[in-house]
Short mmCIF file of C-alpha atoms and ligand atoms in Angstrom, two decimals:
data_model
loop_
_atom_site.label_atom_id
_atom_site.label_comp_id
_atom_site.label_asym_id
_atom_site.label_seq_id
_atom_site.Cartn_x
_atom_site.Cartn_y
_atom_site.Cartn_z
CA MET K 38 0.03 0.16 0.25
CA PRO K 39 1.53 3.17 -1.38
CA LEU K 40 2.09 5.33 2.50
CA LYS K 41 0.13 8.80 2.74
CA ALA K 42 1.99 12.15 3.01
CA LEU K 43 1.69 12.48 6.65
CA ASP K 44 3.18 9.00 7.31
CA ILE K 45 5.97 9.83 4.98
CA TYR K 46 6.66 13.09 6.92
CA LYS K 47 6.83 11.37 10.07
CA LEU K 48 9.61 9.62 8.91
CA LEU K 49 11.77 12.23 7.37
CA PRO K 50 14.45 14.63 9.57
CA LYS K 51 12.25 17.25 9.12
CA LYS K 52 15.69 19.67 8.97
CA ASN K 53 14.06 21.60 6.21
CA CYS K 54 16.82 22.03 4.99
CA LYS K 55 16.28 22.40 0.72
CA GLU K 56 18.80 20.29 0.06
CA CYS K 57 16.40 17.92 -2.00
CA GLY K 58 14.93 20.63 -4.06
CA ASP K 59 11.77 21.24 -1.99
CA PRO K 60 11.42 24.02 0.34
CA THR K 61 10.19 22.07 3.11
CA CYS K 62 10.19 18.69 3.97
CA LEU K 63 6.46 18.28 4.27
CA THR K 64 6.08 19.39 0.05
CA PHE K 65 8.77 16.63 -0.31
CA ALA K 66 6.54 14.49 1.66
CA MET K 67 3.61 15.14 -0.41
CA LYS K 68 5.71 15.01 -3.94
CA LEU K 69 7.15 11.50 -2.45
CA ALA K 70 3.90 10.48 -1.89
CA ALA K 71 2.63 11.36 -5.21
CA GLY K 72 5.51 9.27 -6.81
CA LYS K 73 7.33 12.47 -8.44
CA ALA K 74 10.36 12.15 -6.07
CA ASP K 75 13.19 10.22 -5.20
CA ILE K 76 14.08 9.22 -1.58
CA ASP K 77 17.59 9.42 -2.23
CA LEU K 78 17.45 13.53 -2.63
CA CYS K 79 17.66 13.39 0.83
CA PRO K 80 20.79 12.94 2.55
CA TYR K 81 19.67 12.70 5.75
CA LEU K 82 17.37 9.62 5.63
CA ASP K 83 18.50 6.52 7.71
CA ASP K 84 18.47 2.81 6.53
CA ASN K 85 15.19 2.31 8.50
CA ALA K 86 13.49 5.13 6.79
CA LYS K 87 14.95 4.37 3.30
CA SER K 88 13.59 0.63 3.64
CA VAL K 89 10.26 1.69 4.54
CA LEU K 90 9.97 4.74 1.95
CA GLY K 91 11.98 2.92 -0.50
CA ALA K 92 9.46 0.36 -1.80
CA THR K 93 6.45 2.38 -1.67
CA THR K 94 7.49 5.86 -2.66
CA ARG K 95 9.91 5.74 -5.70
CA PRO K 96 7.90 6.05 -8.95
CA PRO K 97 7.12 2.65 -10.29
CA ILE K 98 9.50 2.62 -13.55
CA LYS K 99 12.75 4.37 -13.09
CA LEU K 100 13.30 7.48 -14.47
CA VAL K 101 16.36 7.38 -16.70
CA LYS K 102 18.59 10.35 -18.11
CA LEU K 103 20.28 9.40 -21.72
CA GLY K 104 23.01 11.93 -22.79
CA VAL K 105 24.40 14.86 -21.80
CA GLY K 106 23.53 18.81 -22.34
CA GLU K 107 20.62 20.61 -24.47
CA ARG K 108 19.56 17.47 -26.67
CA SER K 109 19.69 14.77 -23.78
CA PHE K 110 16.41 13.54 -22.47
CA ALA K 111 14.77 11.59 -19.91
CA VAL K 112 12.83 8.31 -20.13
CA GLY K 113 10.76 6.37 -17.91
CA GLU K 114 8.70 7.80 -14.99
CA GLU K 115 5.34 6.43 -15.91
CA PHE K 116 2.37 5.63 -13.88
CA VAL K 117 -0.41 4.41 -16.15
CA LEU K 118 -1.29 1.38 -19.06
CA TYR K 119 -3.45 3.57 -20.85
CA ARG K 120 -2.78 7.17 -22.20
CA HIS K 121 -6.46 8.36 -21.16
CA ASP K 122 -5.93 7.36 -17.00
CA LYS K 123 -3.50 10.52 -16.85
CA THR K 124 -1.05 10.96 -19.31
CA PHE K 125 2.32 9.53 -20.57
CA TYR K 126 5.01 11.85 -19.65
CA HIS K 127 8.29 11.05 -21.44
CA PRO K 128 8.44 10.55 -25.17
CA PRO K 129 10.64 7.91 -26.21
CA GLY K 130 14.30 8.54 -27.90
CA LEU K 131 14.39 8.13 -31.11
CA MET K 132 17.83 6.99 -32.12
CA PHE K 133 19.33 6.32 -35.93
CA ALA K 134 21.31 3.18 -36.39
CA VAL K 135 24.94 3.58 -38.06
CA ALA K 136 27.12 0.90 -38.65
CA ASP K 137 30.94 0.62 -38.03
CA THR K 138 31.14 -0.94 -41.44
CA GLN K 139 30.14 2.61 -43.15
CA SER K 140 32.30 5.44 -44.11
CA ASP K 141 32.93 8.10 -41.79
CA GLU K 142 31.12 10.18 -43.92
CA GLU K 143 27.94 8.14 -44.23
CA ILE K 144 28.18 8.23 -40.22
CA ALA K 145 28.67 12.07 -40.05
CA ALA K 146 25.60 12.81 -42.56
CA VAL K 147 23.57 10.12 -40.58
CA THR K 148 24.52 12.53 -37.47
CA ALA K 149 23.92 15.80 -38.83
CA ARG K 150 20.87 14.41 -39.86
CA VAL K 151 19.64 14.33 -36.17
CA ARG K 152 21.36 16.91 -35.06
CA ASP K 153 19.63 19.26 -37.81
CA GLU K 154 16.18 17.76 -38.83
CA THR K 155 13.33 19.61 -37.12
CA LEU K 156 9.95 18.82 -38.01
CA THR K 157 7.66 22.02 -36.61
CA ARG K 158 4.04 20.86 -36.18
CA VAL K 159 1.52 22.74 -33.73
CA GLY K 160 4.48 24.85 -32.25
CA ALA K 161 6.78 22.37 -31.17
CA ASP K 162 10.19 21.64 -32.71
CA LEU K 163 9.99 17.79 -32.85
CA LYS K 164 13.66 16.17 -33.53
CA PHE K 165 15.36 12.58 -33.56
CA ASN K 166 17.27 12.34 -30.29
CA GLY K 167 20.64 10.51 -31.10
CA THR K 168 22.03 8.09 -33.02
CA ALA K 169 23.36 4.29 -32.14
CA ILE K 170 26.51 3.13 -32.90
CA ILE K 171 26.84 -0.73 -34.20
CA ASN K 172 29.21 -2.38 -34.36
CA THR K 173 29.14 -4.88 -37.09
CA SER K 174 32.33 -5.42 -38.03
CA GLY K 175 32.91 -6.66 -34.35
CA THR K 176 36.38 -5.38 -34.38
CA VAL K 177 37.69 -2.48 -32.12
CA GLU K 178 39.21 -0.19 -34.51
CA SER K 179 36.68 -0.06 -37.36
CA TYR K 180 34.19 0.37 -33.78
CA THR K 181 36.54 3.48 -32.35
CA LYS K 182 36.60 5.30 -36.00
CA ALA K 183 32.60 5.07 -36.03
CA VAL K 184 32.49 6.59 -32.74
CA ALA K 185 34.79 9.31 -33.79
CA ALA K 186 33.13 10.31 -36.40
CA VAL K 187 30.43 10.82 -34.62
CA GLU K 188 31.59 12.61 -31.70
CA LYS K 189 33.17 15.13 -34.62
CA THR K 190 29.82 15.89 -35.65
CA ALA K 191 27.71 16.62 -33.27
CA GLY K 192 27.56 15.48 -29.15
CA LEU K 193 23.85 13.88 -28.94
CA PRO K 194 22.82 11.19 -27.29
CA GLU K 195 24.56 7.90 -28.10
CA VAL K 196 23.93 4.04 -27.77
CA LEU K 197 26.78 1.55 -27.80
CA VAL K 198 26.01 -1.38 -29.41
CA SER K 199 28.46 -4.32 -29.24
CA ASP K 200 28.92 -7.69 -28.31
CA ASN K 201 32.72 -7.36 -27.68
CA PRO K 202 33.94 -5.39 -24.11
CA ALA K 203 36.82 -4.37 -25.89
CA ALA K 204 35.36 -2.31 -28.45
CA LEU K 205 33.16 -0.71 -26.25
CA ALA K 206 36.25 -0.18 -23.49
CA ALA K 207 37.84 1.59 -26.13
CA ALA K 208 34.82 3.08 -27.87
CA LEU K 209 33.97 4.51 -23.93
CA VAL K 210 37.46 5.96 -23.53
CA MET K 211 36.31 8.62 -26.48
CA CYS K 212 32.86 8.92 -25.56
CA GLY K 213 32.37 8.52 -21.87
CA SER K 214 31.94 12.15 -20.60
CA TYR K 215 28.73 11.98 -23.05
CA ARG K 216 27.39 9.02 -20.53
CA PRO K 217 26.33 7.24 -24.14
CA LEU K 218 23.61 4.20 -23.29
CA ILE K 219 26.06 0.97 -23.51
CA CYS K 220 24.14 -1.92 -25.24
CA ALA K 221 24.04 -4.51 -23.92
CA ALA K 222 24.86 -6.47 -20.64
CA THR K 223 23.47 -10.10 -20.55
CA PRO K 224 23.49 -12.91 -17.79
CA GLU K 225 26.84 -14.21 -19.63
CA ASN K 226 28.87 -10.74 -19.59
CA TYR K 227 27.13 -8.54 -17.03
CA ARG K 228 30.18 -8.24 -14.87
CA GLU K 229 32.33 -7.33 -17.18
CA VAL K 230 29.88 -4.29 -18.33
CA CYS K 231 28.94 -3.41 -15.62
CA GLY K 232 32.05 -2.49 -14.83
CA LEU K 233 32.34 -0.08 -17.59
CA ALA K 234 28.84 1.08 -17.08
CA LYS K 235 30.28 2.59 -13.42
CA GLN K 236 33.54 3.22 -14.49
CA TYR K 237 32.30 6.19 -16.98
CA GLY K 238 28.67 6.50 -15.08
CA CYS K 239 26.68 5.19 -18.32
CA ARG K 240 23.32 3.86 -18.31
CA LEU K 241 22.71 0.41 -19.05
CA VAL K 242 20.83 -1.41 -21.75
CA ILE K 243 20.20 -5.26 -19.80
CA ARG K 244 18.61 -8.45 -21.91
CA ALA K 245 17.76 -11.72 -21.56
CA PRO K 246 15.55 -14.08 -23.52
CA THR K 247 12.69 -14.27 -20.34
CA LEU K 248 11.17 -12.09 -18.24
CA GLU K 249 12.99 -14.24 -15.13
CA GLY K 250 15.99 -13.60 -16.34
CA LEU K 251 15.30 -10.17 -16.91
CA VAL K 252 14.34 -10.11 -13.14
CA GLN K 253 17.65 -11.48 -12.41
CA LEU K 254 19.74 -9.12 -14.32
CA THR K 255 18.22 -6.49 -13.22
CA LYS K 256 19.06 -7.66 -9.04
CA ASP K 257 22.52 -8.51 -10.75
CA CYS K 258 23.39 -5.58 -12.29
CA THR K 259 22.07 -2.98 -9.50
CA ALA K 260 24.44 -5.10 -6.83
CA GLU K 261 26.55 -4.32 -9.12
CA GLY K 262 26.62 -0.89 -8.19
CA VAL K 263 24.81 -0.13 -11.88
CA PRO K 264 21.17 1.83 -11.25
CA ASN K 265 20.07 2.92 -14.42
CA LEU K 266 18.99 0.24 -16.68
CA VAL K 267 16.63 -0.03 -19.67
CA LEU K 268 15.37 -3.56 -20.62
CA ASP K 269 15.60 -4.93 -23.78
CA LEU K 270 12.92 -7.52 -23.70
CA GLY K 271 14.48 -9.96 -26.35
CA ALA K 272 11.07 -10.27 -28.51
CA GLN K 273 11.78 -12.21 -31.35
CA THR K 274 8.41 -10.68 -33.56
CA LEU K 275 6.55 -7.61 -33.19
CA GLY K 276 3.35 -9.93 -31.20
CA ASP K 277 5.92 -11.09 -28.52
CA PHE K 278 7.39 -6.94 -28.34
CA LEU K 279 3.76 -5.86 -27.75
CA TYR K 280 2.59 -9.10 -25.09
CA ARG K 281 6.71 -8.58 -22.97
CA SER K 282 6.22 -4.85 -22.82
CA THR K 283 2.45 -4.74 -21.75
CA ALA K 284 3.32 -7.58 -18.81
CA VAL K 285 6.11 -5.64 -18.27
CA ARG K 286 4.75 -2.32 -17.84
CA GLN K 287 1.50 -3.54 -15.93
CA LEU K 288 3.90 -5.61 -13.58
CA ALA K 289 5.95 -2.70 -13.24
CA ILE K 290 3.10 0.08 -12.70
CA THR K 291 1.11 -2.02 -10.02
CA ARG K 292 4.73 -2.73 -8.09
CA ALA K 293 3.83 -6.84 -8.56
CA VAL K 294 7.82 -6.72 -10.01
CA PRO K 295 9.60 -3.62 -8.64
CA ASP K 296 12.41 -5.36 -10.31
CA LEU K 297 10.65 -4.83 -13.88
CA GLY K 298 10.41 -0.91 -13.29
CA TYR K 299 12.97 0.42 -15.76
CA PRO K 300 12.43 1.99 -19.11
CA VAL K 301 12.06 -0.42 -22.30
CA TYR K 302 14.52 -0.72 -24.84
CA LEU K 303 13.36 -1.53 -28.63
CA ASP K 304 15.48 -2.50 -31.57
CA ALA K 305 13.44 -1.90 -34.25
CA THR K 306 16.06 -3.15 -37.38
CA LYS K 307 15.70 -6.46 -36.82
CA PHE K 308 12.01 -6.28 -37.82
CA GLU K 309 10.83 -7.02 -41.59
CA ASP K 310 8.60 -3.88 -41.21
CA GLU K 311 10.69 -1.26 -39.31
CA ASP K 312 7.74 1.22 -39.45
CA ALA K 313 5.34 -0.82 -38.02
CA ALA K 314 8.14 -1.53 -35.44
CA ILE K 315 8.63 2.20 -34.56
CA ALA K 316 4.81 2.85 -34.45
CA LEU K 317 4.54 -0.08 -31.91
CA GLY K 318 7.40 1.28 -29.93
CA ILE K 319 6.02 4.21 -29.79
CA VAL K 320 2.50 3.21 -29.11
CA LYS K 321 3.44 0.57 -26.49
CA TYR K 322 5.72 1.49 -23.85
CA ALA K 323 9.18 1.52 -25.52
CA SER K 324 11.37 4.41 -24.31
CA VAL K 325 14.13 3.94 -26.34
CA ILE K 326 13.90 3.22 -30.23
CA VAL K 327 16.46 2.55 -32.61
CA ALA K 328 15.75 2.48 -36.06
CA LYS K 329 17.74 2.95 -39.45
CA PRO K 330 17.61 6.34 -40.90
CA LEU K 331 14.20 6.95 -42.06
CA PRO K 332 12.70 8.24 -45.28
CA PRO K 333 11.02 11.58 -44.69
CA ALA K 334 7.69 10.54 -44.97
CA SER K 335 7.83 7.63 -42.41
CA ALA K 336 10.47 10.45 -40.21
CA LYS K 337 7.20 12.72 -40.50
CA ALA K 338 5.01 10.15 -39.39
CA MET K 339 6.54 8.82 -36.40
CA LEU K 340 7.72 12.36 -34.94
CA THR K 341 3.72 13.15 -35.62
CA LEU K 342 3.06 9.99 -33.68
CA ARG K 343 4.88 10.44 -30.93
CA GLN K 344 3.71 13.98 -30.31
CA ASN K 345 0.32 13.27 -30.17
CA ILE K 346 0.66 10.00 -28.06
CA TYR K 347 2.72 12.48 -25.41
CA THR K 348 0.49 14.78 -25.19
CA ASP K 349 -1.98 15.17 -22.22
CA PRO K 350 -5.26 13.96 -23.42
CA GLN K 351 -6.83 15.87 -20.67
CA LYS K 352 -4.98 19.30 -22.20
CA PRO K 353 -6.07 20.72 -25.56
CA ILE K 354 -2.57 21.93 -26.71
CA GLN K 355 -2.98 25.62 -25.95
CA MET K 356 -1.30 28.82 -27.50
CA ASN K 357 -0.49 31.56 -25.06
CA PRO K 358 -3.30 34.09 -25.61
CA GLY K 359 -1.74 37.61 -27.18
CA LEU K 360 -1.72 39.57 -30.21
CA TYR K 361 0.58 38.25 -32.64
CA ARG K 362 1.98 39.92 -35.82
CA VAL K 363 1.80 37.88 -39.26
CA GLY K 364 4.06 40.33 -41.30
CA THR K 365 4.94 43.80 -40.17
CA PRO K 366 1.40 45.05 -39.71
CA GLY K 367 1.04 48.63 -39.85
CA LYS K 368 -1.84 51.10 -38.49
CA ASP K 369 -4.20 50.04 -40.73
CA ALA K 370 -3.87 46.23 -40.38
CA PRO K 371 -6.66 43.71 -39.86
CA VAL K 372 -7.47 42.30 -36.88
CA LEU K 373 -8.78 38.83 -36.45
CA MET K 374 -9.95 37.16 -32.85
CA THR K 375 -9.33 33.85 -33.05
CA VAL K 376 -9.15 31.10 -29.86
CA ASN K 377 -5.93 29.87 -28.49
CA PHE K 378 -6.92 25.85 -29.53
CA SER K 379 -3.00 25.32 -31.26
CA LEU K 380 -4.35 23.82 -34.17
CA THR K 381 -6.95 26.44 -34.72
CA TYR K 382 -3.95 28.95 -34.27
CA PHE K 383 -1.42 27.37 -36.50
CA THR K 384 -3.99 26.75 -39.02
CA LEU K 385 -5.21 29.99 -39.75
CA GLN K 386 -1.68 31.94 -39.37
CA GLY K 387 -0.71 29.56 -42.30
CA TYR K 388 -3.55 30.47 -44.89
CA LEU K 389 -2.69 34.25 -43.51
CA GLU K 390 0.78 34.24 -43.97
CA SER K 391 -0.33 32.51 -47.31
CA THR K 392 -2.23 35.85 -48.39
CA ARG K 393 0.70 37.77 -47.80
CA ILE K 394 -1.06 40.09 -46.18
CA PRO K 395 0.04 41.79 -42.97
CA CYS K 396 -2.13 41.32 -40.19
CA TYR K 397 -2.68 40.89 -36.19
CA MET K 398 -4.07 37.78 -34.68
CA LEU K 399 -5.61 38.33 -31.32
CA ILE K 400 -5.73 35.14 -29.18
CA VAL K 401 -7.92 35.00 -26.36
CA ASP K 402 -7.73 32.49 -23.82
CA THR K 403 -10.92 29.71 -24.21
CA GLU K 404 -8.72 27.51 -21.95
CA GLY K 405 -7.21 25.44 -25.17
CA LEU K 406 -10.91 24.99 -26.86
CA SER K 407 -11.98 25.53 -30.31
CA VAL K 408 -14.20 27.78 -31.78
CA LEU K 409 -17.13 26.16 -32.09
CA THR K 410 -16.84 23.99 -28.64
CA SER K 411 -16.08 27.25 -27.11
CA VAL K 412 -18.98 29.07 -28.30
CA ALA K 413 -21.08 25.93 -27.11
CA ALA K 414 -19.96 26.48 -23.64
CA GLY K 415 -19.89 29.81 -23.22
CA LYS K 416 -16.22 30.25 -22.97
CA LEU K 417 -15.92 32.30 -25.90
CA ASN K 418 -18.07 35.32 -24.81
CA GLU K 419 -18.19 39.11 -25.43
CA SER K 420 -16.49 40.10 -22.20
CA LEU K 421 -13.29 37.91 -22.94
CA VAL K 422 -13.17 39.59 -26.48
CA ARG K 423 -13.52 43.16 -24.71
CA ASP K 424 -10.70 42.27 -22.34
CA ALA K 425 -8.49 40.75 -24.42
CA ILE K 426 -8.43 44.00 -26.72
CA LYS K 427 -7.76 46.14 -23.57
CA LYS K 428 -4.89 43.76 -22.00
CA PHE K 429 -3.30 43.21 -25.15
CA GLY K 430 -3.58 46.86 -26.22
CA VAL K 431 -4.66 46.05 -29.48
CA GLU K 432 -6.38 50.04 -29.52
CA GLY K 433 -2.69 51.37 -29.67
CA GLU K 434 -1.27 49.48 -32.52
CA VAL K 435 -4.30 50.14 -35.09
CA SER K 436 -5.92 53.28 -35.92
CA HIS K 437 -9.03 51.56 -37.09
CA ARG K 438 -11.53 49.90 -34.81
CA LYS K 439 -12.89 46.69 -36.72
CA LEU K 440 -12.51 43.26 -35.91
CA ILE K 441 -12.59 40.26 -37.97
CA ILE K 442 -14.50 37.19 -35.97
CA PRO K 443 -14.50 33.28 -36.93
CA GLY K 444 -17.22 32.35 -38.68
CA TYR K 445 -18.68 30.18 -36.16
CA ALA K 446 -18.62 32.70 -33.27
CA ALA K 447 -21.23 34.58 -35.85
CA PRO K 448 -23.54 34.57 -32.61
CA LEU K 449 -21.58 36.45 -30.39
CA SER K 450 -21.42 39.89 -33.03
CA GLY K 451 -23.78 41.69 -32.20
CA ARG K 452 -22.54 41.86 -28.32
CA ILE K 453 -19.18 41.95 -28.92
CA GLU K 454 -20.06 45.64 -30.75
CA GLU K 455 -22.06 45.89 -27.91
CA VAL K 456 -19.79 45.52 -25.08
CA THR K 457 -16.49 46.64 -27.36
CA GLY K 458 -18.01 49.60 -29.78
CA TRP K 459 -15.96 48.07 -32.61
CA LYS K 460 -17.54 46.60 -35.71
CA VAL K 461 -17.38 43.20 -36.14
CA MET K 462 -16.93 41.68 -39.37
CA VAL K 463 -17.91 37.86 -38.77
CA GLY K 464 -15.17 36.26 -41.27
CA PRO K 465 -15.26 32.58 -43.18
CA ARG K 466 -15.95 29.31 -41.14
CA ASP K 467 -13.48 27.77 -42.85
CA ALA K 468 -10.24 29.54 -42.65
CA ALA K 469 -9.05 28.27 -46.10
CA GLU K 470 -11.35 31.06 -47.28
CA ILE K 471 -9.80 33.46 -45.18
CA GLY K 472 -7.10 35.01 -48.23
CA GLU K 473 -10.49 35.70 -50.21
CA PHE K 474 -12.07 37.29 -47.21
CA LEU K 475 -9.37 39.77 -46.91
CA VAL K 476 -9.12 40.53 -50.44
CA GLN K 477 -13.06 41.20 -51.06
CA GLU K 478 -14.36 42.83 -47.86
CA TRP K 479 -11.54 44.50 -45.87
CA LYS K 480 -11.38 47.86 -45.69
CA ALA K 481 -9.49 49.79 -42.86
FE1 SF4 A 662 13.73 17.74 4.88
FE2 SF4 A 662 15.69 16.09 3.42
FE3 SF4 A 662 14.55 17.63 1.91
FE4 SF4 A 662 16.46 18.33 3.98
S1 SF4 A 662 16.68 17.17 2.31
S2 SF4 A 662 14.56 19.88 3.36
S3 SF4 A 662 15.56 16.82 5.57
S4 SF4 A 662 13.22 15.95 2.91
#
């Protein structure tokens, strides 16, 4: 049974020293109760408190940070089996594979693509996360050369994939400070590989043919002093991966088998239908996914899928309310009011940009609801529009007093005119028609 915040508080040292990052022991206890903090953040816990708190307050799936610097990312710390129960918090890292049998130029090109390629969608910049360097040759020399080519191009998170501990050791000499993810420790080699992970402070993928074997290996590796693990479930088919990853997530979040409470690794390159494997991994609990560099259409599809799965289903994606410029509008530029649902904003903005008519977009706070929904729910109303005009200083930006509202907000036009004193023009229902509307109807 998880402990309540007050029971946890009784076990804390109550120094209120803030070393855990929280202002008081009580706020730390509340975070622990919510599974949002790690007991290791408090350095003053005695062994008894640690053992009581450890089992009940740790997030059921450990948070594991990969890489260092700006492009580092964290995976794990998930709490639910189904996204609609709460949300999924940490999107999987998508890593492009390079083989040490490729030329330095080819390896550098893939790494540069991971570094630079960006898909901007509903206001977010979506990127791939890093490279996985595969020791296909099996030799130490080729492997270190390939790792050097990656390092020379970008300091991105890396996965070092090799069955040869000597090749891993040589590669780590070069990139150990970037804390790559080492892949993989197995029941046969774990002592040697754990030694490397410990020496360089790396995270470690562990692989075993069965879930029972994986449980034993997590115990063995943590006993060797490597706490940050990622689980390779050893699945041979996509169906097998679906079954195992679902079982691992369920056993971890219910704390039935706490030793399975680690993020999951998926090597999508070994499946014939790689796109299907990546999509399955994104949807079904993989936290680090290695794939061959994807063609543009698949790349966009996977980045979009990941963004969709890892947005909070209970919170629509929102824009900050405000007055936004399209181009460099002057005093006689049109002002178009709409809601702060991101998809509405970006759709309208895209059409406005293509008209090449500089204008203002007045974005009002409907808590992320679309025009139709916010009108029906009464969230979009005349007072909201009046307050937004005042708050964002629209009167000082333009010399006219005309406001274009969305077609679906037409029922509000009279009331908006009354409370604002602005003349309201009802725009089209479909944003695609806004260009034609402005050309035909707009006069300052
Ligand atoms: Fe309290 Fe420990 Fe946090 Fe200090 S570090 S405020 S003693 S919980």
